């Protein structure tokens, strides 16, 4: 693996979202897609193993939800960059709770390639 690549871990139980990430990041060789993890528990294991530059994290998943995963990641690595990917429509209460827990940004589903790449570049550069 090229040492200059930025590692992006995707934690999302949606196969469609995971395929979208694979397609988009596949067009951007400067990023290395880690995982994907389809549960919060799997995501935390991969996070500890890979220490990625960015975590793209779903909110609603079976088992550990996004907020619990975010808090765990923050405990493991307070400087970690975590982009919340959510179809919740960005309700103010939800957004506030994630920002208070240390989210680096929030991207609403469905998203397009431009919105995703803009967020990734803003958080970890290219």
Tab-separated table of N, CA and C in Angstrom:
chain	number	residue	atom	x	y	z
A	1	UNK	N	0.840	-1.202	0.000
A	1	UNK	CA	0.000	0.000	0.000
A	1	UNK	C	0.874	1.250	0.000
A	2	UNK	N	0.497	2.208	-0.760
A	2	UNK	CA	1.212	3.472	-0.837
A	2	UNK	C	1.055	4.226	0.483
A	3	UNK	N	2.169	4.602	1.081
A	3	UNK	CA	2.140	5.271	2.390
A	3	UNK	C	1.450	6.632	2.331
A	4	UNK	N	1.344	7.196	1.141
A	4	UNK	CA	0.723	8.514	1.016
A	4	UNK	C	-0.796	8.442	0.995
A	5	UNK	N	-1.335	7.252	0.818
A	5	UNK	CA	-2.790	7.117	0.767
A	5	UNK	C	-3.404	7.408	2.124
A	6	UNK	N	-4.566	8.036	2.104
A	6	UNK	CA	-5.326	8.276	3.330
A	6	UNK	C	-6.310	7.127	3.503
A	7	UNK	N	-6.390	6.599	4.721
A	7	UNK	CA	-7.277	5.468	4.986
A	7	UNK	C	-8.652	5.959	5.429
A	8	UNK	N	-9.683	5.444	4.752
A	8	UNK	CA	-11.065	5.792	5.063
A	8	UNK	C	-11.800	4.512	5.465
A	9	UNK	N	-12.295	4.480	6.695
A	9	UNK	CA	-13.067	3.348	7.193
A	9	UNK	C	-14.547	3.677	7.084
A	10	UNK	N	-15.310	2.784	6.451
A	10	UNK	CA	-16.757	2.969	6.340
A	10	UNK	C	-17.444	1.968	7.264
A	11	UNK	N	-18.291	2.493	8.156
A	11	UNK	CA	-19.078	1.652	9.064
A	11	UNK	C	-20.545	1.921	8.761
A	12	UNK	N	-21.174	0.964	8.077
A	12	UNK	CA	-22.563	1.150	7.634
A	12	UNK	C	-23.156	-0.215	7.351
A	13	UNK	N	-24.372	-0.464	7.820
A	13	UNK	CA	-24.996	-1.772	7.591
A	13	UNK	C	-25.683	-1.867	6.236
A	14	UNK	N	-25.710	-0.776	5.474
A	14	UNK	CA	-26.371	-0.767	4.168
A	14	UNK	C	-25.404	-1.184	3.059
A	15	UNK	N	-25.720	-2.296	2.397
A	15	UNK	CA	-24.875	-2.757	1.292
A	15	UNK	C	-24.828	-1.723	0.166
A	16	UNK	N	-25.952	-1.050	-0.075
A	16	UNK	CA	-26.002	-0.038	-1.136
A	16	UNK	C	-25.037	1.107	-0.831
A	17	UNK	N	-25.003	1.553	0.424
A	17	UNK	CA	-24.092	2.638	0.810
A	17	UNK	C	-22.645	2.171	0.667
A	18	UNK	N	-22.363	0.958	1.095
A	18	UNK	CA	-21.000	0.431	0.992
A	18	UNK	C	-20.557	0.350	-0.468
A	19	UNK	N	-21.474	-0.099	-1.345
A	19	UNK	CA	-21.141	-0.167	-2.769
A	19	UNK	C	-20.899	1.230	-3.348
A	20	UNK	N	-21.667	2.201	-2.886
A	20	UNK	CA	-21.496	3.578	-3.334
A	20	UNK	C	-20.101	4.087	-2.943
A	21	UNK	N	-19.699	3.835	-1.701
A	21	UNK	CA	-18.363	4.237	-1.255
A	21	UNK	C	-17.279	3.558	-2.089
A	22	UNK	N	-17.439	2.258	-2.326
A	22	UNK	CA	-16.443	1.529	-3.116
A	22	UNK	C	-16.313	2.147	-4.506
A	23	UNK	N	-17.453	2.476	-5.104
A	23	UNK	CA	-17.433	3.079	-6.436
A	23	UNK	C	-16.784	4.453	-6.448
A	24	UNK	N	-17.164	5.287	-5.493
A	24	UNK	CA	-16.639	6.661	-5.450
A	24	UNK	C	-15.156	6.664	-5.102
A	25	UNK	N	-14.782	5.973	-4.020
A	25	UNK	CA	-13.373	5.999	-3.612
A	25	UNK	C	-12.478	5.229	-4.575
A	26	UNK	N	-13.082	4.296	-5.319
A	26	UNK	CA	-12.324	3.587	-6.350
A	26	UNK	C	-11.816	4.528	-7.434
A	27	UNK	N	-12.503	5.652	-7.615
A	27	UNK	CA	-12.103	6.663	-8.610
A	27	UNK	C	-11.090	7.652	-8.046
A	28	UNK	N	-10.741	7.506	-6.785
A	28	UNK	CA	-9.819	8.438	-6.120
A	28	UNK	C	-8.685	7.637	-5.477
A	29	UNK	N	-7.622	7.373	-6.263
A	29	UNK	CA	-6.543	6.492	-5.784
A	29	UNK	C	-5.792	7.034	-4.569
A	30	UNK	N	-5.988	8.305	-4.226
A	30	UNK	CA	-5.296	8.852	-3.051
A	30	UNK	C	-5.921	8.371	-1.733
A	31	UNK	N	-7.066	7.669	-1.840
A	31	UNK	CA	-7.739	7.151	-0.646
A	31	UNK	C	-7.787	5.631	-0.701
A	32	UNK	N	-7.649	5.030	0.466
A	32	UNK	CA	-7.690	3.581	0.589
A	32	UNK	C	-8.896	3.228	1.455
A	33	UNK	N	-9.864	2.513	0.862
A	33	UNK	CA	-11.072	2.148	1.597
A	33	UNK	C	-10.770	0.975	2.522
A	34	UNK	N	-11.014	1.174	3.810
A	34	UNK	CA	-10.794	0.143	4.819
A	34	UNK	C	-12.143	-0.481	5.150
A	35	UNK	N	-12.134	-1.771	5.303
A	35	UNK	CA	-13.379	-2.444	5.649
A	35	UNK	C	-14.042	-2.963	4.387
A	36	UNK	N	-15.293	-2.759	4.261
A	36	UNK	CA	-16.174	-2.012	5.147
A	36	UNK	C	-16.616	-2.843	6.348
A	37	UNK	N	-17.062	-2.143	7.365
A	37	UNK	CA	-17.618	-2.783	8.550
A	37	UNK	C	-19.134	-2.625	8.482
A	38	UNK	N	-19.868	-3.727	8.688
A	38	UNK	CA	-21.323	-3.662	8.579
A	38	UNK	C	-22.022	-3.633	9.933
A	39	UNK	N	-21.222	-3.430	11.001
A	39	UNK	CA	-21.821	-3.249	12.331
A	39	UNK	C	-20.894	-2.357	13.141
A	40	UNK	N	-21.433	-1.776	14.196
A	40	UNK	CA	-20.626	-0.921	15.052
A	40	UNK	C	-19.484	-1.683	15.696
A	41	UNK	N	-19.781	-2.906	16.140
A	41	UNK	CA	-18.760	-3.725	16.801
A	41	UNK	C	-17.596	-4.021	15.851
A	42	UNK	N	-17.941	-4.398	14.611
A	42	UNK	CA	-16.928	-4.685	13.593
A	42	UNK	C	-16.133	-3.412	13.272
A	43	UNK	N	-16.841	-2.292	13.231
A	43	UNK	CA	-16.190	-1.015	12.939
A	43	UNK	C	-15.160	-0.635	13.982
A	44	UNK	N	-15.489	-0.852	15.250
A	44	UNK	CA	-14.554	-0.521	16.330
A	44	UNK	C	-13.315	-1.417	16.242
A	45	UNK	N	-13.522	-2.700	15.944
A	45	UNK	CA	-12.378	-3.620	15.788
A	45	UNK	C	-11.464	-3.136	14.664
A	46	UNK	N	-12.054	-2.795	13.515
A	46	UNK	CA	-11.260	-2.325	12.374
A	46	UNK	C	-10.583	-1.003	12.687
A	47	UNK	N	-11.266	-0.133	13.428
A	47	UNK	CA	-10.677	1.152	13.792
A	47	UNK	C	-9.402	0.925	14.602
A	48	UNK	N	-9.481	0.051	15.608
A	48	UNK	CA	-8.312	-0.239	16.454
A	48	UNK	C	-7.171	-0.830	15.628
A	49	UNK	N	-7.520	-1.676	14.672
A	49	UNK	CA	-6.526	-2.358	13.849
A	49	UNK	C	-5.855	-1.405	12.857
A	50	UNK	N	-6.648	-0.555	12.208
A	50	UNK	CA	-6.157	0.262	11.090
A	50	UNK	C	-5.828	1.712	11.442
A	51	UNK	N	-6.433	2.238	12.494
A	51	UNK	CA	-6.306	3.652	12.852
A	51	UNK	C	-6.425	4.548	11.605
A	52	UNK	N	-7.611	4.533	10.982
A	52	UNK	CA	-7.795	5.262	9.718
A	52	UNK	C	-7.736	6.781	9.903
A	53	UNK	N	-7.524	7.482	8.777
A	53	UNK	CA	-7.504	8.947	8.786
A	53	UNK	C	-8.909	9.509	8.949
A	54	UNK	N	-9.899	8.748	8.472
A	54	UNK	CA	-11.295	9.202	8.526
A	54	UNK	C	-12.211	7.998	8.706
A	55	UNK	N	-13.239	8.178	9.535
A	55	UNK	CA	-14.285	7.173	9.687
A	55	UNK	C	-15.578	7.777	9.145
A	56	UNK	N	-16.239	7.075	8.230
A	56	UNK	CA	-17.561	7.464	7.743
A	56	UNK	C	-18.536	6.525	8.431
A	57	UNK	N	-19.402	7.097	9.259
A	57	UNK	CA	-20.182	6.314	10.207
A	57	UNK	C	-21.678	6.523	10.039
A	58	UNK	N	-22.398	5.406	9.875
A	58	UNK	CA	-23.857	5.427	9.806
A	58	UNK	C	-24.412	5.642	11.216
A	59	UNK	N	-25.649	6.098	11.301
A	59	UNK	CA	-26.277	6.354	12.602
A	59	UNK	C	-27.035	5.137	13.101
A	60	UNK	N	-27.958	4.639	12.284
A	60	UNK	CA	-28.812	3.533	12.707
A	60	UNK	C	-28.269	2.211	12.184
A	61	UNK	N	-27.799	1.371	13.104
A	61	UNK	CA	-27.290	0.043	12.743
A	61	UNK	C	-27.736	-0.933	13.818
A	62	UNK	N	-27.877	-2.200	13.467
A	62	UNK	CA	-28.187	-3.187	14.508
A	62	UNK	C	-27.021	-3.275	15.489
A	63	UNK	N	-27.307	-3.610	16.733
A	63	UNK	CA	-26.242	-3.661	17.733
A	63	UNK	C	-25.845	-2.260	18.139
A	64	UNK	N	-24.562	-2.002	18.147
A	64	UNK	CA	-24.073	-0.678	18.531
A	64	UNK	C	-24.464	0.353	17.483
A	65	UNK	N	-25.138	1.405	17.899
A	65	UNK	CA	-25.517	2.478	16.983
A	65	UNK	C	-24.381	3.460	16.783
A	66	UNK	N	-24.591	4.384	15.862
A	66	UNK	CA	-23.565	5.353	15.511
A	66	UNK	C	-23.060	6.197	16.665
A	67	UNK	N	-23.962	6.622	17.542
A	67	UNK	CA	-23.549	7.478	18.653
A	67	UNK	C	-22.614	6.728	19.601
A	68	UNK	N	-22.938	5.475	19.899
A	68	UNK	CA	-22.075	4.667	20.770
A	68	UNK	C	-20.722	4.420	20.121
A	69	UNK	N	-20.736	4.144	18.813
A	69	UNK	CA	-19.479	3.909	18.089
A	69	UNK	C	-18.639	5.183	18.107
A	70	UNK	N	-19.263	6.321	17.842
A	70	UNK	CA	-18.553	7.605	17.851
A	70	UNK	C	-17.902	7.848	19.212
A	71	UNK	N	-18.659	7.632	20.279
A	71	UNK	CA	-18.106	7.854	21.624
A	71	UNK	C	-16.930	6.917	21.904
A	72	UNK	N	-17.039	5.670	21.451
A	72	UNK	CA	-15.951	4.703	21.647
A	72	UNK	C	-14.708	5.131	20.875
A	73	UNK	N	-14.892	5.538	19.626
A	73	UNK	CA	-13.765	5.985	18.804
A	73	UNK	C	-13.103	7.209	19.450
A	74	UNK	N	-13.901	8.138	19.934
A	74	UNK	CA	-13.373	9.340	20.598
A	74	UNK	C	-12.537	8.977	21.833
A	75	UNK	N	-12.974	7.927	22.561
A	75	UNK	CA	-12.230	7.466	23.734
A	75	UNK	C	-10.887	6.861	23.308
A	76	UNK	N	-10.921	6.083	22.220
A	76	UNK	CA	-9.708	5.427	21.717
A	76	UNK	C	-8.731	6.425	21.105
A	77	UNK	N	-9.271	7.399	20.379
A	77	UNK	CA	-8.435	8.363	19.649
A	77	UNK	C	-9.165	9.699	19.594
A	78	UNK	N	-8.936	10.561	20.593
A	78	UNK	CA	-9.668	11.839	20.665
A	78	UNK	C	-9.528	12.715	19.417
A	79	UNK	N	-8.426	12.529	18.663
A	79	UNK	CA	-8.193	13.360	17.479
A	79	UNK	C	-8.814	12.775	16.207
A	80	UNK	N	-9.448	11.611	16.313
A	80	UNK	CA	-9.997	10.933	15.128
A	80	UNK	C	-11.026	11.810	14.411
A	81	UNK	N	-11.016	11.717	13.087
A	81	UNK	CA	-12.002	12.426	12.265
A	81	UNK	C	-13.137	11.463	11.954
A	82	UNK	N	-14.364	11.864	12.313
A	82	UNK	CA	-15.526	11.005	12.094
A	82	UNK	C	-16.606	11.798	11.371
A	83	UNK	N	-16.946	11.338	10.161
A	83	UNK	CA	-18.008	11.949	9.364
A	83	UNK	C	-19.253	11.090	9.517
A	84	UNK	N	-20.317	11.672	10.044
A	84	UNK	CA	-21.575	10.963	10.225
A	84	UNK	C	-22.327	10.974	8.902
A	85	UNK	N	-22.758	9.782	8.467
A	85	UNK	CA	-23.527	9.639	7.231
A	85	UNK	C	-24.915	9.174	7.658
A	86	UNK	N	-25.946	10.023	7.448
A	86	UNK	CA	-27.247	9.691	8.014
A	86	UNK	C	-28.404	10.034	7.094
A	87	UNK	N	-29.402	9.158	7.117
A	87	UNK	CA	-30.635	9.423	6.369
A	87	UNK	C	-31.682	10.038	7.289
A	88	UNK	N	-31.283	10.417	8.497
A	88	UNK	CA	-32.245	10.935	9.464
A	88	UNK	C	-32.753	12.325	9.110
A	89	UNK	N	-32.282	12.869	8.015
A	89	UNK	CA	-32.773	14.175	7.594
A	89	UNK	C	-32.181	15.303	8.407
A	90	UNK	N	-31.156	14.972	9.188
A	90	UNK	CA	-30.453	16.024	9.925
A	90	UNK	C	-31.315	16.748	10.943
A	91	UNK	N	-32.153	16.024	11.686
A	91	UNK	CA	-32.934	16.685	12.718
A	91	UNK	C	-31.982	17.381	13.680
A	92	UNK	N	-32.354	18.559	14.133
A	92	UNK	CA	-31.482	19.401	14.954
A	92	UNK	C	-30.993	18.648	16.188
A	93	UNK	N	-31.901	17.937	16.845
A	93	UNK	CA	-31.533	17.205	18.067
A	93	UNK	C	-30.475	16.131	17.774
A	94	UNK	N	-30.668	15.385	16.691
A	94	UNK	CA	-29.712	14.339	16.317
A	94	UNK	C	-28.372	14.954	15.964
A	95	UNK	N	-28.389	15.981	15.137
A	95	UNK	CA	-27.156	16.647	14.725
A	95	UNK	C	-26.415	17.165	15.952
A	96	UNK	N	-27.140	17.818	16.857
A	96	UNK	CA	-26.511	18.360	18.070
A	96	UNK	C	-25.872	17.264	18.905
A	97	UNK	N	-26.570	16.131	19.068
A	97	UNK	CA	-26.017	15.065	19.908
A	97	UNK	C	-24.741	14.492	19.294
A	98	UNK	N	-24.679	14.390	17.971
A	98	UNK	CA	-23.464	13.884	17.331
A	98	UNK	C	-22.327	14.902	17.400
A	99	UNK	N	-22.654	16.169	17.209
A	99	UNK	CA	-21.609	17.193	17.287
A	99	UNK	C	-21.062	17.289	18.710
A	100	UNK	N	-21.958	17.193	19.706
A	100	UNK	CA	-21.520	17.220	21.105
A	100	UNK	C	-20.629	16.027	21.420
A	101	UNK	N	-20.889	14.887	20.779
A	101	UNK	CA	-20.099	13.673	21.019
A	101	UNK	C	-18.782	13.685	20.232
A	102	UNK	N	-18.585	14.710	19.411
A	102	UNK	CA	-17.304	14.863	18.734
A	102	UNK	C	-17.269	14.560	17.255
A	103	UNK	N	-18.432	14.518	16.599
A	103	UNK	CA	-18.434	14.294	15.145
A	103	UNK	C	-17.714	15.443	14.442
A	104	UNK	N	-16.960	15.106	13.392
A	104	UNK	CA	-16.222	16.119	12.629
A	104	UNK	C	-17.098	16.772	11.569
A	105	UNK	N	-18.192	16.088	11.198
A	105	UNK	CA	-19.093	16.604	10.179
A	105	UNK	C	-20.249	15.647	9.995
A	106	UNK	N	-21.280	16.118	9.302
A	106	UNK	CA	-22.465	15.292	9.060
A	106	UNK	C	-22.857	15.441	7.600
A	107	UNK	N	-23.075	14.297	6.946
A	107	UNK	CA	-23.482	14.271	5.544
A	107	UNK	C	-24.788	13.496	5.450
A	108	UNK	N	-25.802	14.117	4.858
A	108	UNK	CA	-27.115	13.479	4.765
A	108	UNK	C	-27.158	12.485	3.611
A	109	UNK	N	-27.831	11.351	3.848
A	109	UNK	CA	-28.125	10.390	2.776
A	109	UNK	C	-29.445	10.810	2.154
A	110	UNK	N	-29.671	10.621	0.872
A	110	UNK	CA	-28.667	10.164	-0.083
A	110	UNK	C	-27.688	11.285	-0.409
A	111	UNK	N	-26.447	10.929	-0.685
A	111	UNK	CA	-25.435	11.927	-1.027
A	111	UNK	C	-24.871	11.602	-2.400
A	112	UNK	N	-24.228	12.583	-3.013
A	112	UNK	CA	-23.601	12.336	-4.308
A	112	UNK	C	-22.083	12.391	-4.146
A	113	UNK	N	-21.398	12.033	-5.195
A	113	UNK	CA	-19.938	11.960	-5.142
A	113	UNK	C	-19.322	13.296	-4.753
A	114	UNK	N	-19.829	14.399	-5.325
A	114	UNK	CA	-19.251	15.710	-5.032
A	114	UNK	C	-19.362	16.048	-3.546
A	115	UNK	N	-20.539	15.801	-2.961
A	115	UNK	CA	-20.741	16.112	-1.540
A	115	UNK	C	-19.826	15.259	-0.664
A	116	UNK	N	-19.719	13.971	-0.992
A	116	UNK	CA	-18.868	13.088	-0.210
A	116	UNK	C	-17.406	13.523	-0.305
A	117	UNK	N	-16.912	13.736	-1.515
A	117	UNK	CA	-15.502	14.079	-1.696
A	117	UNK	C	-15.182	15.442	-1.085
A	118	UNK	N	-16.119	16.365	-1.149
A	118	UNK	CA	-15.920	17.680	-0.529
A	118	UNK	C	-15.705	17.525	0.982
A	119	UNK	N	-16.521	16.674	1.612
A	119	UNK	CA	-16.405	16.423	3.046
A	119	UNK	C	-15.091	15.709	3.384
A	120	UNK	N	-14.739	14.700	2.585
A	120	UNK	CA	-13.492	13.958	2.843
A	120	UNK	C	-12.299	14.891	2.726
A	121	UNK	N	-12.262	15.691	1.686
A	121	UNK	CA	-11.116	16.615	1.482
A	121	UNK	C	-11.064	17.660	2.599
A	122	UNK	N	-12.213	18.139	3.018
A	122	UNK	CA	-12.254	19.147	4.083
A	122	UNK	C	-11.685	18.562	5.381
A	123	UNK	N	-11.964	17.299	5.634
A	123	UNK	CA	-11.549	16.691	6.899
A	123	UNK	C	-10.132	16.138	6.902
A	124	UNK	N	-9.699	15.533	5.785
A	124	UNK	CA	-8.372	14.901	5.798
A	124	UNK	C	-7.486	15.289	4.618
A	125	UNK	N	-7.935	16.211	3.782
A	125	UNK	CA	-7.122	16.604	2.639
A	125	UNK	C	-7.136	15.525	1.556
A	126	UNK	N	-6.245	15.687	0.567
A	126	UNK	CA	-6.240	14.700	-0.514
A	126	UNK	C	-4.836	14.171	-0.724
